[in-house]
mmCIF file of N, CA and C in Angstrom:
data_model
loop_
_atom_site.group_PDB
_atom_site.id
_atom_site.type_symbol
_atom_site.label_atom_id
_atom_site.label_comp_id
_atom_site.label_asym_id
_atom_site.label_seq_id
_atom_site.Cartn_x
_atom_site.Cartn_y
_atom_site.Cartn_z
ATOM 1 N N UNK A 297 -20.224 -38.154 -87.714
ATOM 2 C CA UNK A 297 -20.365 -36.722 -87.642
ATOM 3 C C UNK A 297 -19.528 -36.216 -86.452
ATOM 4 N N UNK A 298 -18.701 -35.205 -86.696
ATOM 5 C CA UNK A 298 -17.880 -34.688 -85.604
ATOM 6 C C UNK A 298 -18.683 -33.695 -84.761
ATOM 7 N N UNK A 299 -18.099 -33.243 -83.661
ATOM 8 C CA UNK A 299 -18.836 -32.400 -82.725
ATOM 9 C C UNK A 299 -19.219 -31.052 -83.336
ATOM 10 N N UNK A 300 -18.382 -30.490 -84.183
ATOM 11 C CA UNK A 300 -18.721 -29.216 -84.823
ATOM 12 C C UNK A 300 -19.943 -29.361 -85.726
ATOM 13 N N UNK A 301 -19.983 -30.434 -86.492
ATOM 14 C CA UNK A 301 -21.134 -30.669 -87.364
ATOM 15 C C UNK A 301 -22.391 -30.904 -86.531
ATOM 16 N N UNK A 302 -22.253 -31.652 -85.464
ATOM 17 C CA UNK A 302 -23.395 -31.932 -84.587
ATOM 18 C C UNK A 302 -23.916 -30.627 -83.978
ATOM 19 N N UNK A 303 -23.022 -29.761 -83.519
ATOM 20 C CA UNK A 303 -23.420 -28.472 -82.954
ATOM 21 C C UNK A 303 -24.151 -27.634 -83.986
ATOM 22 N N UNK A 304 -23.613 -27.596 -85.191
ATOM 23 C CA UNK A 304 -24.258 -26.820 -86.255
ATOM 24 C C UNK A 304 -25.640 -27.386 -86.575
ATOM 25 N N UNK A 305 -25.746 -28.707 -86.601
ATOM 26 C CA UNK A 305 -27.020 -29.349 -86.887
ATOM 27 C C UNK A 305 -28.053 -29.011 -85.804
ATOM 28 N N UNK A 306 -27.637 -29.027 -84.556
ATOM 29 C CA UNK A 306 -28.549 -28.707 -83.456
ATOM 30 C C UNK A 306 -28.967 -27.244 -83.485
ATOM 31 N N UNK A 307 -28.043 -26.348 -83.800
ATOM 32 C CA UNK A 307 -28.384 -24.927 -83.907
ATOM 33 C C UNK A 307 -29.371 -24.695 -85.044
ATOM 34 N N UNK A 308 -29.138 -25.355 -86.158
ATOM 35 C CA UNK A 308 -30.046 -25.244 -87.298
ATOM 36 C C UNK A 308 -31.445 -25.707 -86.897
ATOM 37 N N UNK A 309 -31.521 -26.827 -86.201
ATOM 38 C CA UNK A 309 -32.818 -27.354 -85.766
ATOM 39 C C UNK A 309 -33.516 -26.376 -84.824
ATOM 40 N N UNK A 310 -32.760 -25.768 -83.925
ATOM 41 C CA UNK A 310 -33.351 -24.799 -82.993
ATOM 42 C C UNK A 310 -33.888 -23.585 -83.753
ATOM 43 N N UNK A 311 -33.108 -23.077 -84.703
ATOM 44 C CA UNK A 311 -33.559 -21.929 -85.486
ATOM 45 C C UNK A 311 -34.803 -22.270 -86.300
ATOM 46 N N UNK A 312 -34.836 -23.449 -86.888
ATOM 47 C CA UNK A 312 -36.003 -23.868 -87.667
ATOM 48 C C UNK A 312 -37.225 -24.015 -86.761
ATOM 49 N N UNK A 313 -37.003 -24.554 -85.576
ATOM 50 C CA UNK A 313 -38.103 -24.722 -84.636
ATOM 51 C C UNK A 313 -38.701 -23.372 -84.255
ATOM 52 N N UNK A 314 -37.841 -22.403 -83.953
ATOM 53 C CA UNK A 314 -38.348 -21.072 -83.605
ATOM 54 C C UNK A 314 -38.971 -20.386 -84.821
ATOM 55 N N UNK A 315 -38.446 -20.631 -85.995
ATOM 56 C CA UNK A 315 -39.029 -20.043 -87.206
ATOM 57 C C UNK A 315 -40.436 -20.576 -87.446
ATOM 58 N N UNK A 316 -40.686 -21.802 -87.029
ATOM 59 C CA UNK A 316 -42.006 -22.411 -87.223
ATOM 60 C C UNK A 316 -42.963 -22.165 -86.059
ATOM 61 N N UNK A 317 -42.509 -21.437 -85.058
ATOM 62 C CA UNK A 317 -43.340 -21.142 -83.894
ATOM 63 C C UNK A 317 -44.122 -19.862 -84.151
ATOM 64 N N UNK A 318 -45.441 -19.981 -84.160
ATOM 65 C CA UNK A 318 -46.262 -18.796 -84.422
ATOM 66 C C UNK A 318 -46.503 -17.983 -83.154
ATOM 67 N N UNK A 319 -46.614 -18.640 -82.012
ATOM 68 C CA UNK A 319 -46.874 -17.936 -80.756
ATOM 69 C C UNK A 319 -45.739 -18.210 -79.776
ATOM 70 N N UNK A 320 -44.725 -17.369 -79.819
ATOM 71 C CA UNK A 320 -43.552 -17.556 -78.957
ATOM 72 C C UNK A 320 -43.920 -17.465 -77.481
ATOM 73 N N UNK A 321 -44.827 -16.583 -77.173
ATOM 74 C CA UNK A 321 -45.240 -16.398 -75.789
ATOM 75 C C UNK A 321 -45.860 -17.677 -75.229
ATOM 76 N N UNK A 322 -46.731 -18.298 -75.998
ATOM 77 C CA UNK A 322 -47.361 -19.545 -75.559
ATOM 78 C C UNK A 322 -46.324 -20.654 -75.418
ATOM 79 N N UNK A 323 -45.360 -20.664 -76.313
ATOM 80 C CA UNK A 323 -44.340 -21.713 -76.274
ATOM 81 C C UNK A 323 -43.487 -21.623 -75.006
ATOM 82 N N UNK A 324 -43.259 -20.423 -74.515
ATOM 83 C CA UNK A 324 -42.397 -20.249 -73.345
ATOM 84 C C UNK A 324 -43.176 -20.024 -72.054
ATOM 85 N N UNK A 325 -44.502 -20.107 -72.102
ATOM 86 C CA UNK A 325 -45.336 -19.820 -70.931
ATOM 87 C C UNK A 325 -45.013 -20.740 -69.751
ATOM 88 N N UNK A 326 -44.873 -22.017 -70.004
ATOM 89 C CA UNK A 326 -44.604 -22.956 -68.913
ATOM 90 C C UNK A 326 -43.279 -22.641 -68.227
ATOM 91 N N UNK A 327 -42.284 -22.291 -69.007
ATOM 92 C CA UNK A 327 -40.982 -21.955 -68.422
ATOM 93 C C UNK A 327 -41.079 -20.681 -67.587
ATOM 94 N N UNK A 328 -41.843 -19.722 -68.071
ATOM 95 C CA UNK A 328 -42.002 -18.486 -67.305
ATOM 96 C C UNK A 328 -42.743 -18.759 -66.001
ATOM 97 N N UNK A 329 -43.748 -19.627 -66.046
ATOM 98 C CA UNK A 329 -44.485 -19.964 -64.817
ATOM 99 C C UNK A 329 -43.584 -20.650 -63.807
ATOM 100 N N UNK A 330 -42.615 -21.411 -64.276
ATOM 101 C CA UNK A 330 -41.720 -22.153 -63.388
ATOM 102 C C UNK A 330 -40.418 -21.411 -63.122
ATOM 103 N N UNK A 331 -40.385 -20.143 -63.462
ATOM 104 C CA UNK A 331 -39.136 -19.389 -63.331
ATOM 105 C C UNK A 331 -38.728 -19.231 -61.878
ATOM 106 N N UNK A 332 -37.481 -18.857 -61.695
ATOM 107 C CA UNK A 332 -36.954 -18.618 -60.347
ATOM 108 C C UNK A 332 -37.762 -17.550 -59.629
ATOM 109 N N UNK A 333 -38.147 -16.506 -60.344
ATOM 110 C CA UNK A 333 -38.878 -15.418 -59.695
ATOM 111 C C UNK A 333 -40.173 -15.935 -59.082
ATOM 112 N N UNK A 334 -40.885 -16.770 -59.810
ATOM 113 C CA UNK A 334 -42.122 -17.347 -59.301
ATOM 114 C C UNK A 334 -41.837 -18.208 -58.088
ATOM 115 N N UNK A 335 -40.746 -18.945 -58.146
ATOM 116 C CA UNK A 335 -40.372 -19.802 -57.025
ATOM 117 C C UNK A 335 -40.151 -18.983 -55.763
ATOM 118 N N UNK A 336 -39.462 -17.855 -55.905
ATOM 119 C CA UNK A 336 -39.181 -17.026 -54.741
ATOM 120 C C UNK A 336 -40.447 -16.343 -54.224
ATOM 121 N N UNK A 337 -41.357 -15.976 -55.131
ATOM 122 C CA UNK A 337 -42.640 -15.421 -54.688
ATOM 123 C C UNK A 337 -43.438 -16.464 -53.914
ATOM 124 N N UNK A 338 -43.418 -17.702 -54.388
ATOM 125 C CA UNK A 338 -44.113 -18.780 -53.674
ATOM 126 C C UNK A 338 -43.517 -18.985 -52.294
ATOM 127 N N UNK A 339 -42.197 -18.961 -52.203
ATOM 128 C CA UNK A 339 -41.529 -19.107 -50.907
ATOM 129 C C UNK A 339 -41.895 -17.944 -49.990
ATOM 130 N N UNK A 340 -41.963 -16.734 -50.540
ATOM 131 C CA UNK A 340 -42.316 -15.554 -49.751
ATOM 132 C C UNK A 340 -43.745 -15.697 -49.213
ATOM 133 N N UNK A 341 -44.656 -16.182 -50.045
ATOM 134 C CA UNK A 341 -46.047 -16.376 -49.600
ATOM 135 C C UNK A 341 -46.131 -17.418 -48.483
ATOM 136 N N UNK A 342 -45.301 -18.459 -48.586
ATOM 137 C CA UNK A 342 -45.280 -19.483 -47.531
ATOM 138 C C UNK A 342 -44.779 -18.898 -46.224
ATOM 139 N N UNK A 343 -43.730 -18.078 -46.301
ATOM 140 C CA UNK A 343 -43.145 -17.499 -45.095
ATOM 141 C C UNK A 343 -44.042 -16.453 -44.452
ATOM 142 N N UNK A 344 -44.770 -15.704 -45.273
ATOM 143 C CA UNK A 344 -45.585 -14.616 -44.747
ATOM 144 C C UNK A 344 -46.889 -14.523 -45.543
ATOM 145 N N UNK A 345 -47.845 -15.397 -45.248
ATOM 146 C CA UNK A 345 -49.070 -15.446 -46.038
ATOM 147 C C UNK A 345 -49.940 -14.182 -45.921
ATOM 148 N N UNK A 346 -49.755 -13.406 -44.869
ATOM 149 C CA UNK A 346 -50.582 -12.215 -44.666
ATOM 150 C C UNK A 346 -49.959 -10.948 -45.247
ATOM 151 N N UNK A 347 -48.827 -11.069 -45.908
ATOM 152 C CA UNK A 347 -48.120 -9.897 -46.432
ATOM 153 C C UNK A 347 -48.849 -9.289 -47.622
ATOM 154 N N UNK A 348 -48.617 -8.006 -47.804
ATOM 155 C CA UNK A 348 -49.157 -7.333 -48.993
ATOM 156 C C UNK A 348 -48.311 -7.733 -50.202
ATOM 157 N N UNK A 349 -48.812 -7.392 -51.373
ATOM 158 C CA UNK A 349 -48.063 -7.727 -52.598
ATOM 159 C C UNK A 349 -46.700 -7.052 -52.600
ATOM 160 N N UNK A 350 -46.640 -5.806 -52.158
ATOM 161 C CA UNK A 350 -45.361 -5.076 -52.108
ATOM 162 C C UNK A 350 -44.393 -5.756 -51.146
ATOM 163 N N UNK A 351 -44.905 -6.177 -49.989
ATOM 164 C CA UNK A 351 -44.052 -6.870 -49.017
ATOM 165 C C UNK A 351 -43.567 -8.205 -49.565
ATOM 166 N N UNK A 352 -44.465 -8.898 -50.259
ATOM 167 C CA UNK A 352 -44.085 -10.178 -50.854
ATOM 168 C C UNK A 352 -42.987 -9.994 -51.894
ATOM 169 N N UNK A 353 -43.095 -8.946 -52.699
ATOM 170 C CA UNK A 353 -42.069 -8.679 -53.713
ATOM 171 C C UNK A 353 -40.721 -8.398 -53.063
ATOM 172 N N UNK A 354 -40.720 -7.622 -51.972
ATOM 173 C CA UNK A 354 -39.460 -7.338 -51.262
ATOM 174 C C UNK A 354 -38.883 -8.612 -50.659
ATOM 175 N N UNK A 355 -39.742 -9.415 -50.041
ATOM 176 C CA UNK A 355 -39.290 -10.668 -49.445
ATOM 177 C C UNK A 355 -38.756 -11.616 -50.520
ATOM 178 N N UNK A 356 -39.457 -11.697 -51.640
ATOM 179 C CA UNK A 356 -39.003 -12.555 -52.743
ATOM 180 C C UNK A 356 -37.651 -12.080 -53.266
ATOM 181 N N UNK A 357 -37.465 -10.768 -53.369
ATOM 182 C CA UNK A 357 -36.182 -10.238 -53.834
ATOM 183 C C UNK A 357 -35.064 -10.605 -52.862
ATOM 184 N N UNK A 358 -35.347 -10.527 -51.569
ATOM 185 C CA UNK A 358 -34.343 -10.897 -50.568
ATOM 186 C C UNK A 358 -34.036 -12.385 -50.620
ATOM 187 N N UNK A 359 -35.072 -13.189 -50.789
ATOM 188 C CA UNK A 359 -34.861 -14.637 -50.897
ATOM 189 C C UNK A 359 -34.016 -14.978 -52.126
ATOM 190 N N UNK A 360 -34.279 -14.280 -53.220
ATOM 191 C CA UNK A 360 -33.508 -14.507 -54.439
ATOM 192 C C UNK A 360 -32.048 -14.107 -54.235
ATOM 193 N N UNK A 361 -31.816 -12.946 -53.634
ATOM 194 C CA UNK A 361 -30.444 -12.500 -53.369
ATOM 195 C C UNK A 361 -29.726 -13.479 -52.453
ATOM 196 N N UNK A 362 -30.428 -13.950 -51.415
ATOM 197 C CA UNK A 362 -29.832 -14.910 -50.496
ATOM 198 C C UNK A 362 -29.464 -16.201 -51.224
ATOM 199 N N UNK A 363 -30.339 -16.647 -52.106
ATOM 200 C CA UNK A 363 -30.085 -17.873 -52.868
ATOM 201 C C UNK A 363 -28.815 -17.741 -53.712
ATOM 202 N N UNK A 364 -28.724 -16.625 -54.446
ATOM 203 C CA UNK A 364 -27.559 -16.447 -55.309
ATOM 204 C C UNK A 364 -26.297 -16.179 -54.504
ATOM 205 N N UNK A 365 -26.424 -15.553 -53.346
ATOM 206 C CA UNK A 365 -25.259 -15.361 -52.478
ATOM 207 C C UNK A 365 -24.766 -16.703 -51.956
ATOM 208 N N UNK A 366 -25.709 -17.588 -51.629
ATOM 209 C CA UNK A 366 -25.340 -18.930 -51.173
ATOM 210 C C UNK A 366 -24.613 -19.698 -52.283
ATOM 211 N N UNK A 367 -25.107 -19.573 -53.522
ATOM 212 C CA UNK A 367 -24.428 -20.216 -54.647
ATOM 213 C C UNK A 367 -23.021 -19.654 -54.830
ATOM 214 N N UNK A 368 -22.877 -18.332 -54.685
ATOM 215 C CA UNK A 368 -21.566 -17.704 -54.824
ATOM 216 C C UNK A 368 -20.620 -18.193 -53.747
ATOM 217 N N UNK A 369 -21.119 -18.328 -52.523
ATOM 218 C CA UNK A 369 -20.294 -18.826 -51.426
ATOM 219 C C UNK A 369 -19.828 -20.256 -51.698
ATOM 220 N N UNK A 370 -20.739 -21.110 -52.121
ATOM 221 C CA UNK A 370 -20.368 -22.493 -52.432
ATOM 222 C C UNK A 370 -19.341 -22.548 -53.559
ATOM 223 N N UNK A 371 -19.511 -21.696 -54.549
ATOM 224 C CA UNK A 371 -18.565 -21.648 -55.661
ATOM 225 C C UNK A 371 -17.187 -21.215 -55.182
ATOM 226 N N UNK A 372 -17.141 -20.179 -54.348
ATOM 227 C CA UNK A 372 -15.865 -19.697 -53.818
ATOM 228 C C UNK A 372 -15.191 -20.773 -52.970
ATOM 229 N N UNK A 373 -15.976 -21.481 -52.177
ATOM 230 C CA UNK A 373 -15.419 -22.557 -51.358
ATOM 231 C C UNK A 373 -14.855 -23.672 -52.235
ATOM 232 N N UNK A 374 -15.570 -24.024 -53.277
ATOM 233 C CA UNK A 374 -15.105 -25.080 -54.185
ATOM 234 C C UNK A 374 -13.814 -24.661 -54.876
ATOM 235 N N UNK A 375 -13.732 -23.396 -55.304
ATOM 236 C CA UNK A 375 -12.497 -22.913 -55.945
ATOM 237 C C UNK A 375 -11.331 -22.924 -54.966
ATOM 238 N N UNK A 376 -11.601 -22.522 -53.704
ATOM 239 C CA UNK A 376 -10.538 -22.525 -52.691
ATOM 240 C C UNK A 376 -10.036 -23.941 -52.443
ATOM 241 N N UNK A 377 -10.943 -24.879 -52.298
ATOM 242 C CA UNK A 377 -10.551 -26.271 -52.063
ATOM 243 C C UNK A 377 -9.749 -26.801 -53.242
ATOM 244 N N UNK A 378 -10.191 -26.504 -54.449
ATOM 245 C CA UNK A 378 -9.473 -26.947 -55.644
ATOM 246 C C UNK A 378 -8.070 -26.359 -55.676
ATOM 247 N N UNK A 379 -7.964 -25.063 -55.345
ATOM 248 C CA UNK A 379 -6.664 -24.390 -55.324
ATOM 249 C C UNK A 379 -5.758 -25.008 -54.255
ATOM 250 N N UNK A 380 -6.319 -25.273 -53.064
ATOM 251 C CA UNK A 380 -5.519 -25.865 -51.991
ATOM 252 C C UNK A 380 -5.024 -27.257 -52.368
ATOM 253 N N UNK A 381 -5.884 -28.044 -52.987
ATOM 254 C CA UNK A 381 -5.471 -29.386 -53.421
ATOM 255 C C UNK A 381 -4.375 -29.307 -54.478
ATOM 256 N N UNK A 382 -4.496 -28.354 -55.388
ATOM 257 C CA UNK A 382 -3.468 -28.183 -56.419
ATOM 258 C C UNK A 382 -2.152 -27.763 -55.788
ATOM 259 N N UNK A 383 -2.219 -26.871 -54.806
ATOM 260 C CA UNK A 383 -0.996 -26.438 -54.123
ATOM 261 C C UNK A 383 -0.353 -27.594 -53.368
ATOM 262 N N UNK A 384 -1.164 -28.423 -52.727
ATOM 263 C CA UNK A 384 -0.641 -29.586 -52.016
ATOM 264 C C UNK A 384 0.032 -30.547 -52.993
ATOM 265 N N UNK A 385 -0.599 -30.753 -54.127
ATOM 266 C CA UNK A 385 -0.027 -31.654 -55.128
ATOM 267 C C UNK A 385 1.296 -31.090 -55.646
ATOM 268 N N UNK A 386 1.347 -29.772 -55.879
ATOM 269 C CA UNK A 386 2.604 -29.152 -56.322
ATOM 270 C C UNK A 386 3.697 -29.329 -55.280
ATOM 271 N N UNK A 387 3.343 -29.173 -54.015
ATOM 272 C CA UNK A 387 4.324 -29.347 -52.934
ATOM 273 C C UNK A 387 4.833 -30.778 -52.895
ATOM 274 N N UNK A 388 3.924 -31.742 -53.046
ATOM 275 C CA UNK A 388 4.344 -33.145 -53.056
ATOM 276 C C UNK A 388 5.256 -33.429 -54.251
ATOM 277 N N UNK A 389 4.933 -32.855 -55.395
ATOM 278 C CA UNK A 389 5.753 -33.052 -56.589
ATOM 279 C C UNK A 389 7.154 -32.483 -56.370
ATOM 280 N N UNK A 390 7.236 -31.298 -55.781
ATOM 281 C CA UNK A 390 8.551 -30.684 -55.494
ATOM 282 C C UNK A 390 9.325 -31.551 -54.522
ATOM 283 N N UNK A 391 8.667 -32.048 -53.486
ATOM 284 C CA UNK A 391 9.336 -32.925 -52.513
ATOM 285 C C UNK A 391 9.862 -34.184 -53.193
ATOM 286 N N UNK A 392 9.058 -34.762 -54.100
ATOM 287 C CA UNK A 392 9.510 -35.963 -54.812
ATOM 288 C C UNK A 392 10.728 -35.653 -55.679
ATOM 289 N N UNK A 393 10.683 -34.500 -56.352
ATOM 290 C CA UNK A 393 11.806 -34.112 -57.204
ATOM 291 C C UNK A 393 13.061 -33.854 -56.370
ATOM 292 N N UNK A 394 12.906 -33.201 -55.233
ATOM 293 C CA UNK A 394 14.055 -32.949 -54.352
ATOM 294 C C UNK A 394 14.615 -34.253 -53.821
ATOM 295 N N UNK A 395 13.721 -35.165 -53.436
ATOM 296 C CA UNK A 395 14.189 -36.465 -52.918
ATOM 297 C C UNK A 395 14.910 -37.234 -54.018
ATOM 298 N N UNK A 396 14.380 -37.201 -55.223
ATOM 299 C CA UNK A 396 15.018 -37.910 -56.332
ATOM 300 C C UNK A 396 16.375 -37.283 -56.642
ATOM 301 N N UNK A 397 16.440 -35.957 -56.606
ATOM 302 C CA UNK A 397 17.696 -35.257 -56.862
ATOM 303 C C UNK A 397 18.710 -35.566 -55.763
ATOM 304 N N UNK A 398 18.256 -35.579 -54.503
ATOM 305 C CA UNK A 398 19.156 -35.864 -53.379
ATOM 306 C C UNK A 398 19.674 -37.294 -53.432
ATOM 307 N N UNK A 399 18.817 -38.229 -53.796
ATOM 308 C CA UNK A 399 19.257 -39.624 -53.858
ATOM 309 C C UNK A 399 20.185 -39.830 -55.053
ATOM 310 N N UNK A 400 19.985 -39.028 -56.092
ATOM 311 C CA UNK A 400 20.882 -39.116 -57.246
ATOM 312 C C UNK A 400 22.260 -38.569 -56.923
ATOM 313 N N UNK A 401 22.349 -37.534 -56.114
ATOM 314 C CA UNK A 401 23.633 -36.953 -55.705
ATOM 315 C C UNK A 401 24.337 -37.801 -54.682
ATOM 316 N N UNK A 402 23.583 -38.566 -53.870
ATOM 317 C CA UNK A 402 24.174 -39.387 -52.830
ATOM 318 C C UNK A 402 24.874 -40.599 -53.435
ATOM 319 N N UNK A 403 24.479 -41.023 -54.590
ATOM 320 C CA UNK A 403 25.033 -42.244 -55.181
ATOM 321 C C UNK A 403 26.350 -42.052 -55.801
#
């Protein structure tokens, strides 16, 4: 079976599974309980156990923004490093080509 057939087979299975699910909410309850939002609320409660619910929500929102900003920073750094390595490789390739061309002209 090729990858396209496998993908189609998996999509079909997912659709059939959801078609046979009578209580979608119950099926996804565990995932909702473990969601990022819950994680950030838990972190907010740890940082400030005496906070009101409104304060906890604000703190959780800030923690979530900080988390995603950190991910964005890491992503940007990884792209920069990848770009720099590619540029270095291009420079080395040009140097090799120039050296090969120069040695070919010297002969």
